[in-house]
Amino acid sequence: MLKAAIIGSAWRTPLGSNVGEVVDRLLAGERAAAVNARFDASAYTCQLAAAMTQSVAPSRNARFLRRMGLHAVAVAAEALDSAGIKGSDRVGLFFGYGGLRAHWDDLMPAFERQEAGGANAWNCGLDLLHPFWMLQHLSNNAHAIAAQELGARGEGATYGGANAGAQALGAAIRALAAGAVDVALVVGYDSLIEPETLVELAARGACVAGAASPATPYDINAAGFVPGEAAAALVLQRPGEGECIACVQAQDAADGEKGEALAGTLARLVRAVAQPGDVVDGAGLARPEYDAQERLAAAQVTGDDAALCCIMSAMGQIGAASSVVQTIALAELLRRRMLPPIAGLQRAAGGPLRPLMQAEATTARSAIGLCAGAPGLAGIIRVELA
């Protein structure tokens, strides 16, 4: 299976922005779940969130990009800088984004005073919409602005959906293998903690209810995940063309489900990518039946005794950013020869794989990271030390 070498990275996560410091916090078992700090969510089913606290620098791009898009452009620039790469016609740019969503904090003021039949619609609130409102919703805004600012003029694409990070990684790896680009910059960003996402997550019972500290994925009392957000970027090149941090493979899949992808879809990805002895970073949906099926699917390839960790337990579910964040975190963890505990895990459910209750040393040189989301989307990455 095709792979690429990782030569640079950057991220913004609910646990911080410095890769080393965030991994320290993962190893310490820290968890970012707290009462939603983005807005008053007391009237929502899910009142918890793993929110980023980093501010964005003032930018002219704020006319076209919201907060997460600005973070995405920033991490793209930082990742290229960390790799010592300058933009050119041979630098490709591949973006993974959660998808087109109408932002309620824009829409609600514009529609709350509207009259039946739409009479006088402009003066009843539509005049409150920003002139660039539709442009601010374009899925490829951040991609276009990053390409212009960084000079990344090579081949590339924007992918949407809960597994868009895996899609973008897979496309970048194929572009490198085909010789279409010499360097690939891959960016994934998403937020699941806004009103428009929280309502949808609650409607299908995906997120935890209430404001009390919830049980974690793979706990016997798990009852839904904590939504989170992140922006992350990787710089890739062909293996063997210089020093690298690690190598990565990626694959995505879809099965048409209205909710999260079936566990069988994850199993298909595991069979295609994983190898015996791989550490497993789970999808962490925190639904006992799904968690159990996921563990069984992974163990059939990695072995029953493979270590099970869960970055999403610490950071919350981060949608399209998942595979890019997992790649960065697992590469650093393998390099340190340490694995993190499942943050907050109290009573691990029985089954194959070893859910980690505390940080432990490892001799493993490879790990897989799984992600799953609606509608019926799944992804996998495999990171291996070079």
Tab-separated table of C-alpha atoms in Angstrom:
chain	number	residue	atom	x	y	z
A	1	MET	CA	0.000	0.000	0.000
A	2	LEU	CA	1.233	3.519	-0.813
A	3	LYS	CA	2.802	5.595	1.938
A	4	ALA	CA	4.372	9.020	2.393
A	5	ALA	CA	7.061	10.440	4.665
A	6	ILE	CA	6.124	13.074	7.249
A	7	ILE	CA	8.548	16.015	7.311
A	8	GLY	CA	6.564	18.707	9.116
A	9	SER	CA	3.443	19.331	11.168
A	10	ALA	CA	1.436	21.857	13.188
A	11	TRP	CA	-1.888	21.902	14.995
A	12	ARG	CA	-4.404	23.678	17.179
A	13	THR	CA	-6.209	21.342	19.576
A	14	PRO	CA	-8.304	21.567	22.747
A	15	LEU	CA	-5.129	20.565	24.632
A	16	GLY	CA	-2.902	23.235	23.087
A	17	SER	CA	-0.851	24.139	20.021
A	18	ASN	CA	2.682	22.900	20.708
A	19	VAL	CA	3.037	19.277	19.584
A	20	GLY	CA	5.382	18.303	22.400
A	21	GLU	CA	3.285	19.922	25.108
A	22	VAL	CA	0.051	18.398	23.830
A	23	VAL	CA	1.594	14.928	23.766
A	24	ASP	CA	2.816	15.493	27.333
A	25	ARG	CA	-0.802	16.206	28.303
A	26	LEU	CA	-2.021	13.107	26.475
A	27	LEU	CA	0.483	10.993	28.386
A	28	ALA	CA	-0.669	12.608	31.642
A	29	GLY	CA	-4.230	11.486	30.902
A	30	GLU	CA	-5.668	15.002	30.661
A	31	ARG	CA	-9.119	15.485	29.174
A	32	ALA	CA	-10.394	18.693	27.580
A	33	ALA	CA	-14.118	18.105	28.197
A	34	ALA	CA	-15.768	21.017	30.038
A	35	VAL	CA	-18.920	23.108	29.943
A	36	ASN	CA	-19.163	24.580	26.442
A	37	ALA	CA	-17.132	27.793	26.449
A	38	ARG	CA	-18.139	28.883	22.939
A	39	PHE	CA	-21.680	29.939	23.921
A	40	ASP	CA	-24.377	29.262	26.512
A	41	ALA	CA	-25.348	25.652	25.764
A	42	SER	CA	-27.556	25.151	28.825
A	43	ALA	CA	-30.626	24.666	26.618
A	44	TYR	CA	-28.915	22.014	24.493
A	45	THR	CA	-28.919	18.262	25.095
A	46	CYS	CA	-25.113	18.211	25.074
A	47	GLN	CA	-23.707	20.964	27.285
A	48	LEU	CA	-20.104	19.765	27.237
A	49	ALA	CA	-17.427	20.495	24.688
A	50	ALA	CA	-13.705	20.117	24.153
A	51	ALA	CA	-13.111	23.654	22.924
A	52	MET	CA	-9.950	25.293	21.652
A	53	THR	CA	-8.917	28.378	23.595
A	54	GLN	CA	-6.373	29.747	21.119
A	55	SER	CA	-7.219	33.105	19.618
A	56	VAL	CA	-6.673	33.949	15.966
A	57	ALA	CA	-4.518	36.867	14.914
A	58	PRO	CA	-6.295	39.778	13.199
A	59	SER	CA	-6.425	39.044	9.494
A	60	ARG	CA	-7.877	40.533	6.338
A	61	ASN	CA	-9.025	36.991	5.578
A	62	ALA	CA	-11.658	37.289	8.312
A	63	ARG	CA	-13.902	38.742	5.606
A	64	PHE	CA	-14.076	35.286	4.067
A	65	LEU	CA	-13.087	32.879	6.846
A	66	ARG	CA	-14.571	32.151	10.223
A	67	ARG	CA	-12.529	31.214	13.272
A	68	MET	CA	-11.686	27.612	12.316
A	69	GLY	CA	-10.790	28.535	8.744
A	70	LEU	CA	-8.332	31.124	10.038
A	71	HIS	CA	-6.777	28.487	12.294
A	72	ALA	CA	-6.505	26.155	9.297
A	73	VAL	CA	-4.565	28.702	7.242
A	74	ALA	CA	-2.308	29.391	10.243
A	75	VAL	CA	-1.395	25.734	10.841
A	76	ALA	CA	-0.759	25.259	7.125
A	77	ALA	CA	1.817	28.051	7.227
A	78	GLU	CA	3.401	26.737	10.416
A	79	ALA	CA	3.682	23.190	9.070
A	80	LEU	CA	5.429	24.334	5.885
A	81	ASP	CA	7.794	26.441	7.965
A	82	SER	CA	8.566	23.509	10.287
A	83	ALA	CA	9.558	21.463	7.224
A	84	GLY	CA	11.666	24.284	5.767
A	85	ILE	CA	9.578	24.246	2.586
A	86	LYS	CA	8.576	27.189	0.426
A	87	GLY	CA	5.534	27.184	-1.839
A	88	SER	CA	5.962	26.402	-5.530
A	89	ASP	CA	4.296	24.750	-8.505
A	90	ARG	CA	5.410	21.391	-7.094
A	91	VAL	CA	3.828	21.852	-3.652
A	92	GLY	CA	0.324	20.404	-3.596
A	93	LEU	CA	-2.393	21.413	-1.144
A	94	PHE	CA	-5.038	18.991	0.111
A	95	PHE	CA	-7.753	20.135	2.507
A	96	GLY	CA	-10.204	18.149	4.625
A	97	TYR	CA	-13.178	20.097	5.997
A	98	GLY	CA	-16.314	19.029	7.860
A	99	GLY	CA	-18.550	20.271	5.071
A	100	LEU	CA	-20.982	23.032	4.191
A	101	ARG	CA	-22.963	24.141	7.259
A	102	ALA	CA	-25.236	27.167	7.664
A	103	HIS	CA	-24.031	28.964	10.783
A	104	TRP	CA	-26.891	29.599	13.164
A	105	ASP	CA	-25.335	32.613	14.846
A	106	ASP	CA	-25.664	34.319	11.441
A	107	LEU	CA	-29.065	32.940	10.526
A	108	MET	CA	-31.018	33.273	13.767
A	109	PRO	CA	-30.842	37.099	14.014
A	110	ALA	CA	-31.759	37.320	10.343
A	111	PHE	CA	-34.872	35.156	10.637
A	112	GLU	CA	-36.219	35.548	14.159
A	113	ARG	CA	-38.322	38.642	13.232
A	114	GLN	CA	-39.519	37.467	9.814
A	115	GLU	CA	-43.229	37.717	9.017
A	116	ALA	CA	-45.409	34.948	7.611
A	117	GLY	CA	-45.306	34.994	3.822
A	118	GLY	CA	-41.940	36.762	3.734
A	119	ALA	CA	-43.278	40.291	3.493
A	120	ASN	CA	-40.685	43.002	4.195
A	121	ALA	CA	-38.041	40.285	4.618
A	122	TRP	CA	-35.084	42.639	4.157
A	123	ASN	CA	-36.088	45.069	6.886
A	124	CYS	CA	-37.166	42.216	9.165
A	125	GLY	CA	-33.650	40.870	9.450
A	126	LEU	CA	-32.062	39.874	6.153
A	127	ASP	CA	-30.221	43.204	6.189
A	128	LEU	CA	-28.226	41.834	9.146
A	129	LEU	CA	-26.480	39.223	7.001
A	130	HIS	CA	-22.924	40.096	6.032
A	131	PRO	CA	-22.565	41.019	2.349
A	132	PHE	CA	-20.093	38.148	1.970
A	133	TRP	CA	-22.325	35.713	3.868
A	134	MET	CA	-22.595	33.165	1.053
A	135	LEU	CA	-18.894	33.469	0.255
A	136	GLN	CA	-18.045	32.775	3.897
A	137	HIS	CA	-19.781	29.386	3.570
A	138	LEU	CA	-17.748	28.075	0.607
A	139	SER	CA	-16.027	24.816	1.555
A	140	ASN	CA	-12.821	25.662	-0.304
A	141	ASN	CA	-12.304	29.181	1.082
A	142	ALA	CA	-9.483	28.200	3.427
A	143	HIS	CA	-7.861	26.088	0.694
A	144	ALA	CA	-7.902	28.974	-1.790
A	145	ILE	CA	-6.529	31.519	0.675
A	146	ALA	CA	-3.799	29.162	1.948
A	147	ALA	CA	-2.754	28.336	-1.619
A	148	GLN	CA	-2.476	32.029	-2.479
A	149	GLU	CA	-0.672	33.076	0.691
A	150	LEU	CA	1.746	30.133	0.781
A	151	GLY	CA	2.350	29.831	-2.947
A	152	ALA	CA	1.224	26.191	-2.941
A	153	ARG	CA	0.326	26.059	-6.638
A	154	GLY	CA	0.594	22.323	-7.266
A	155	GLU	CA	-2.184	19.769	-7.652
A	156	GLY	CA	-4.680	19.492	-4.818
A	157	ALA	CA	-8.311	19.316	-3.771
A	158	THR	CA	-10.758	20.039	-0.961
A	159	TYR	CA	-12.605	17.102	0.598
A	160	GLY	CA	-15.682	17.257	2.799
A	161	GLY	CA	-17.220	15.104	5.499
A	162	ALA	CA	-16.413	13.478	8.809
A	163	ASN	CA	-13.561	11.460	7.269
A	164	ALA	CA	-12.255	14.290	5.075
A	165	GLY	CA	-8.856	14.229	6.787
A	166	ALA	CA	-8.353	10.615	5.719
A	167	GLN	CA	-9.570	11.467	2.216
A	168	ALA	CA	-7.109	14.354	1.941
A	169	LEU	CA	-4.224	12.252	3.247
A	170	GLY	CA	-4.996	9.422	0.832
A	171	ALA	CA	-5.174	11.805	-2.130
A	172	ALA	CA	-1.912	13.511	-1.155
A	173	ILE	CA	-0.110	10.182	-0.851
A	174	ARG	CA	-1.352	9.109	-4.287
A	175	ALA	CA	-0.325	12.433	-5.829
A	176	LEU	CA	3.190	12.042	-4.450
A	177	ALA	CA	3.443	8.452	-5.686
A	178	ALA	CA	2.263	9.485	-9.156
A	179	GLY	CA	4.800	12.314	-9.323
A	180	ALA	CA	2.113	14.971	-9.638
A	181	VAL	CA	3.730	16.892	-6.769
A	182	ASP	CA	7.017	16.707	-4.892
A	183	VAL	CA	5.645	17.932	-1.556
A	184	ALA	CA	2.088	17.682	-0.253
A	185	LEU	CA	0.614	19.925	2.412
A	186	VAL	CA	-2.409	18.272	4.051
A	187	VAL	CA	-4.775	20.252	6.294
A	188	GLY	CA	-7.775	19.017	8.277
A	189	TYR	CA	-10.067	21.233	10.332
A	190	ASP	CA	-13.504	20.986	11.878
A	191	SER	CA	-15.650	21.982	14.858
A	192	LEU	CA	-18.508	19.936	16.277
A	193	ILE	CA	-19.313	22.311	19.139
A	194	GLU	CA	-21.402	24.927	17.335
A	195	PRO	CA	-25.232	25.105	17.644
A	196	GLU	CA	-25.858	23.676	14.177
A	197	THR	CA	-23.779	20.577	14.907
A	198	LEU	CA	-24.895	20.027	18.505
A	199	VAL	CA	-28.561	19.819	17.507
A	200	GLU	CA	-27.819	17.232	14.815
A	201	LEU	CA	-25.580	15.150	17.099
A	202	ALA	CA	-28.207	15.111	19.831
A	203	ALA	CA	-30.986	14.169	17.399
A	204	ARG	CA	-29.261	10.893	16.596
A	205	GLY	CA	-27.975	10.226	20.097
A	206	ALA	CA	-24.315	10.491	19.184
A	207	CYS	CA	-23.139	12.939	21.852
A	208	VAL	CA	-23.258	12.728	25.624
A	209	ALA	CA	-26.234	14.347	27.356
A	210	GLY	CA	-26.060	16.911	30.155
A	211	ALA	CA	-23.163	18.745	31.754
A	212	ALA	CA	-21.767	16.099	34.114
A	213	SER	CA	-18.373	14.555	33.385
A	214	PRO	CA	-19.195	11.599	31.125
A	215	ALA	CA	-17.842	8.081	30.975
A	216	THR	CA	-15.177	7.666	28.318
A	217	PRO	CA	-15.080	5.525	25.202
A	218	TYR	CA	-14.504	1.837	26.014
A	219	ASP	CA	-15.912	2.324	29.520
A	220	ILE	CA	-18.807	0.066	30.547
A	221	ASN	CA	-20.889	3.196	31.220
A	222	ALA	CA	-20.066	5.026	27.970
A	223	ALA	CA	-23.105	6.887	26.612
A	224	GLY	CA	-21.956	9.110	23.754
A	225	PHE	CA	-18.957	11.265	22.956
A	226	VAL	CA	-17.946	14.813	23.830
A	227	PRO	CA	-17.796	17.034	20.705
A	228	GLY	CA	-14.534	18.862	20.066
A	229	GLU	CA	-12.665	20.851	17.427
A	230	ALA	CA	-9.192	21.054	15.926
A	231	ALA	CA	-7.105	22.245	12.989
A	232	ALA	CA	-3.973	20.366	11.952
A	233	ALA	CA	-1.520	20.192	9.057
A	234	LEU	CA	1.093	17.752	7.776
A	235	VAL	CA	3.849	18.134	5.192
A	236	LEU	CA	4.561	14.973	3.216
A	237	GLN	CA	7.113	13.849	0.661
A	238	ARG	CA	7.973	10.578	-1.047
A	239	PRO	CA	9.723	8.041	1.217
A	240	GLY	CA	13.477	7.830	0.824
A	241	GLU	CA	13.944	11.418	-0.361
A	242	GLY	CA	15.383	12.718	2.893
A	243	GLU	CA	15.024	12.588	6.645
A	244	CYS	CA	11.521	12.230	8.018
A	245	ILE	CA	9.612	11.912	11.275
A	246	ALA	CA	7.653	8.783	10.295
A	247	CYS	CA	5.675	7.360	7.381
A	248	VAL	CA	1.898	7.368	6.978
A	249	GLN	CA	-0.703	5.439	5.011
A	250	ALA	CA	-4.379	6.383	4.761
A	251	GLN	CA	-7.634	5.048	3.423
A	252	ASP	CA	-11.285	6.088	3.651
A	253	ALA	CA	-14.619	4.339	3.169
A	254	ALA	CA	-18.365	5.001	3.168
A	255	ASP	CA	-21.348	2.693	3.582
A	256	GLY	CA	-24.434	4.879	3.157
A	257	GLU	CA	-25.573	4.809	6.780
A	258	LYS	CA	-27.445	7.873	8.069
A	259	GLY	CA	-25.465	7.775	11.315
A	260	GLU	CA	-21.873	6.753	11.926
A	261	ALA	CA	-20.297	4.163	9.646
A	262	LEU	CA	-21.000	0.567	10.541
A	263	ALA	CA	-18.384	-1.278	12.559
A	264	GLY	CA	-18.097	-3.623	9.578
A	265	THR	CA	-16.875	-0.706	7.485
A	266	LEU	CA	-14.129	-0.054	10.037
A	267	ALA	CA	-13.301	-3.771	9.878
A	268	ARG	CA	-12.858	-3.529	6.110
A	269	LEU	CA	-10.417	-0.643	6.536
A	270	VAL	CA	-8.496	-2.491	9.249
A	271	ARG	CA	-8.084	-5.534	7.003
A	272	ALA	CA	-6.799	-3.308	4.205
A	273	VAL	CA	-4.282	-1.279	6.211
A	274	ALA	CA	-3.430	-2.684	9.666
A	275	GLN	CA	-0.778	-5.253	10.472
A	276	PRO	CA	-0.247	-7.633	13.402
A	277	GLY	CA	1.259	-5.865	16.404
A	278	ASP	CA	-0.023	-2.383	15.544
A	279	VAL	CA	-1.089	-0.172	18.440
A	280	VAL	CA	-4.740	0.865	18.036
A	281	ASP	CA	-6.011	4.410	18.482
A	282	GLY	CA	-9.746	3.908	18.526
A	283	ALA	CA	-12.525	5.917	16.916
A	284	GLY	CA	-13.896	6.537	20.411
A	285	LEU	CA	-17.621	6.930	19.688
A	286	ALA	CA	-18.377	5.954	23.297
A	287	ARG	CA	-21.329	3.686	22.545
A	288	PRO	CA	-20.747	0.320	24.263
A	289	GLU	CA	-22.036	-1.912	21.465
A	290	TYR	CA	-20.165	0.009	18.777
A	291	ASP	CA	-16.997	0.176	20.893
A	292	ALA	CA	-17.105	-3.609	21.344
A	293	GLN	CA	-17.544	-4.265	17.622
A	294	GLU	CA	-14.715	-1.874	16.793
A	295	ARG	CA	-12.374	-3.628	19.212
A	296	LEU	CA	-13.233	-7.026	17.739
A	297	ALA	CA	-12.635	-5.758	14.198
A	298	ALA	CA	-9.209	-4.347	15.082
A	299	ALA	CA	-8.121	-7.342	17.141
A	300	GLN	CA	-8.723	-9.734	14.252
A	301	VAL	CA	-5.706	-8.152	12.539
A	302	THR	CA	-3.588	-6.554	15.255
A	303	GLY	CA	-4.039	-9.357	17.794
A	304	ASP	CA	-6.119	-9.528	20.973
A	305	ASP	CA	-3.343	-8.118	23.154
A	306	ALA	CA	-2.704	-4.969	21.122
A	307	ALA	CA	-2.726	-1.765	23.180
A	308	LEU	CA	-5.827	0.409	22.791
A	309	CYS	CA	-5.612	4.177	23.327
A	310	CYS	CA	-8.006	6.937	22.281
A	311	ILE	CA	-6.851	10.449	21.433
A	312	MET	CA	-10.490	11.449	20.912
A	313	SER	CA	-11.251	10.682	24.538
A	314	ALA	CA	-8.832	13.474	25.465
A	315	MET	CA	-9.713	15.945	22.683
A	316	GLY	CA	-13.337	15.110	21.943
A	317	GLN	CA	-14.585	14.078	18.528
A	318	ILE	CA	-12.990	16.422	16.002
A	319	GLY	CA	-14.599	15.340	12.753
A	320	ALA	CA	-12.634	16.048	9.587
A	321	ALA	CA	-9.476	16.857	11.558
A	322	SER	CA	-9.326	13.387	13.156
A	323	SER	CA	-6.955	11.532	10.833
A	324	VAL	CA	-4.493	14.427	10.575
A	325	VAL	CA	-4.413	14.907	14.367
A	326	GLN	CA	-4.039	11.150	14.919
A	327	THR	CA	-1.109	11.036	12.494
A	328	ILE	CA	0.747	13.828	14.299
A	329	ALA	CA	0.064	12.433	17.769
A	330	LEU	CA	0.875	8.798	16.976
A	331	ALA	CA	4.110	9.720	15.200
A	332	GLU	CA	5.303	11.636	18.266
A	333	LEU	CA	4.152	8.943	20.710
A	334	LEU	CA	5.914	6.183	18.775
A	335	ARG	CA	9.028	8.316	18.557
A	336	ARG	CA	8.972	8.712	22.361
A	337	ARG	CA	8.204	4.999	22.792
A	338	MET	CA	5.274	5.858	25.056
A	339	LEU	CA	1.522	5.292	24.794
A	340	PRO	CA	-1.133	7.425	26.514
A	341	PRO	CA	-3.966	6.223	28.725
A	342	ILE	CA	-7.572	6.565	27.629
A	343	ALA	CA	-8.292	9.848	29.377
A	344	GLY	CA	-10.872	9.420	32.130
A	345	LEU	CA	-11.322	5.670	31.729
A	346	GLN	CA	-12.589	4.199	35.012
A	347	ARG	CA	-14.080	0.772	34.287
A	348	ALA	CA	-12.957	-0.696	30.983
A	349	ALA	CA	-15.480	-2.913	29.233
A	350	GLY	CA	-14.376	-6.460	28.537
A	351	GLY	CA	-13.257	-7.623	25.125
A	352	PRO	CA	-10.199	-7.925	22.901
A	353	LEU	CA	-7.411	-5.311	22.893
A	354	ARG	CA	-5.968	-3.764	26.073
A	355	PRO	CA	-7.590	-0.420	26.950
A	356	LEU	CA	-4.795	1.553	28.587
A	357	MET	CA	-5.560	2.864	32.077
A	358	GLN	CA	-2.188	4.577	32.446
A	359	ALA	CA	0.707	5.624	30.246
A	360	GLU	CA	3.035	2.799	29.360
A	361	ALA	CA	6.321	2.309	27.569
A	362	THR	CA	6.187	0.524	24.232
A	363	THR	CA	8.525	-1.082	21.733
A	364	ALA	CA	5.901	-0.833	18.989
A	365	ARG	CA	6.981	0.951	15.836
A	366	SER	CA	3.571	1.287	14.220
A	367	ALA	CA	-0.004	2.249	15.080
A	368	ILE	CA	-3.349	2.655	13.384
A	369	GLY	CA	-5.887	5.409	14.013
A	370	LEU	CA	-9.576	4.906	13.268
A	371	CYS	CA	-12.325	7.480	12.807
A	372	ALA	CA	-16.031	7.233	12.051
A	373	GLY	CA	-18.783	9.777	11.509
A	374	ALA	CA	-22.083	10.490	9.795
A	375	PRO	CA	-23.320	9.839	7.221
A	376	GLY	CA	-21.660	6.429	7.055
A	377	LEU	CA	-18.082	7.704	6.771
A	378	ALA	CA	-14.916	6.089	8.107
A	379	GLY	CA	-11.167	6.509	7.855
A	380	ILE	CA	-7.943	4.853	8.919
A	381	ILE	CA	-4.329	5.940	9.064
A	382	ARG	CA	-1.286	3.820	9.809
A	383	VAL	CA	1.833	5.502	11.157
A	384	GLU	CA	5.195	3.699	11.160
A	385	LEU	CA	8.554	4.939	12.372
A	386	ALA	CA	11.011	5.318	9.520
